Amino acid sequence: NWKNLLVASVTFAVTWLLMSDMLFVEDIPPDPGRHRQGKEALYTKIIGNCRGGMQWPSDNKVWDCTPGSLDNAGCQAACDANPDCRAYDLPVSGQWRCCLFQAGNTGNGGSSRHCFVKLEARPYDATAGKCKERPYTFDRAESCDGWSSLTEVECWQKCQCNEQATNCPRKTCAAAMFYPAKGRCHLYSTCTKQFGGPATLLTSNDSLAAPDKEECGAKDSLAAPDMEVGDAEDSKQEQSASEAGNRAEYLPETGPLEPLDVQNLGSNVHGKKLLFVHLPKNAGSTIEAIANKGQIKWGLYRNMYKGQPFPPQFALGPYQKCNYWHTPPQYFPEPNPYSDPAFDAFCVVRDVWDRLLSEFKYARSHHPENFPTMPCNREGFNVYLEDKLAKLSRGRKFVSNCHFVPQTDFITGADGKVWCKHVINMENLVPKFNELMVQYNTNISLSDSEVVNKAADDQCPDLKDTSIESMLKIFSEANKRAIRKYYEKDFDLLGDPLLRALRTESDGFT
């Protein structure tokens, strides 16, 4: 009769909507083996062993593996239960040996384990619900179906970076929908919130600044076209190394990798040889190029250690990857070449103000496509710097390929371990570098002409004058305060010439 026909028709319509119009109703119970995202603390997964942070006072080790063999949920529960735990790591495969870590530890880029770092606050708002609109990452006719097997944080990163799912269009993401049961993730270009249901709706808040193009682009390439890789010499050296085959480690199937070549390195009276720690924007590219001409492989050209090739980049945090030659020694995976007792490490440091200004000038001159409307003057510099300082203050320590990491982090680890034995100030680079090479019987040297590069000054004539009087005017007062706070340890090491100038000027009036 007509009633049975009506019931059948309604049943068919509802079924069709569920299957084809994507109401996203899932009744699959949460998988206890998956990374939990409920009321417990939220963690973000970073590639590698957790390293580089505080030690446990009981045995002076960074790890505490007493929880034993646990699955992901069990290991997170162990970390949640320990008030001093800020991270845990687990093997990628095999035995699930759970290790806990204190603050400051993060993934070091290794391939055997994953480090889950506790977030103090979600970098987005998460509520039960979805958007009224249809997600642009779902179109059954085009085999477009978003992503699966993600964590909640990874789903949000897809939205923040406007990533394109397989067979789906690329649009600007306004919100993300995440299903914990299977780690499913879909994106919306517009969102009218509807609360309730099994899904978690992820929308923006102000706890973490949105990633810029360089951070999103860095995930899939060593140096994306819109990524600030540093100065022109960095780019030229990378291109030269690639053409010469020095980066064969990125394609292991092409043949054996080039080992760390020490036969041309001399040694000091104690039999120690030298390694170089590359601090971005501190003449690192020049030093590596000079050494390479002498068949000494430092930095970019040192691509493996004890048969273990370095990955092109180390994943050090959300949206943050750094080239291996820009990564502070404390974050290197084991075996760590900087821990080798046969070597002493040296590095070059630079005035904090001068380094930050140099970073902007080279980024602006070498990648003008990233700054279509930003002038290369005081106003543009302070806008640029304000954005970077905001990211740093929100925990993105490794932004811009580690170019803004405090210099002291390259020298000393969070546990007090000294990684760089010989620290050379940029002001005395040439004589001190040459003295050190003589001390270690290493047959290379620098000249003043090899260090100077005026390419960026030609592009930014308004920022060419770096005298103390000019620098006092170039930096805005708000940025000065933020810089002194964030780089406090660098100023303790190197001094603050701008502050000294102000004190001297003040003394002159008393």
mmCIF file of C-alpha atoms in Angstrom, residues 24 52 67 100 221 230 263 288 397 422 429 439 472 477 479 497:
data_model
loop_
_atom_site.group_PDB
_atom_site.id
_atom_site.type_symbol
_atom_site.label_atom_id
_atom_site.label_comp_id
_atom_site.label_asym_id
_atom_site.label_seq_id
_atom_site.Cartn_x
_atom_site.Cartn_y
_atom_site.Cartn_z
ATOM 1 C CA PHE A 24 29.798 12.129 7.855
ATOM 2 C CA GLY A 52 67.722 18.242 23.063
ATOM 3 C CA PRO A 67 57.032 2.540 31.407
ATOM 4 C CA LEU A 100 59.165 9.798 28.566
ATOM 5 C CA SER A 221 61.021 20.190 -0.578
ATOM 6 C CA GLY A 230 69.084 32.703 3.521
ATOM 7 C CA GLN A 263 91.960 12.813 5.178
ATOM 8 C CA GLU A 288 81.922 25.697 3.764
ATOM 9 C CA LYS A 397 61.652 28.319 17.321
ATOM 10 C CA HIS A 422 85.762 27.397 19.554
ATOM 11 C CA LEU A 429 86.461 36.358 11.641
ATOM 12 C CA GLN A 439 96.329 25.485 15.362
ATOM 13 C CA LEU A 472 69.082 52.753 16.812
ATOM 14 C CA GLU A 477 60.942 50.270 19.931
ATOM 15 C CA ASN A 479 60.695 45.108 18.153
ATOM 16 C CA PRO A 497 75.814 47.688 21.449
#
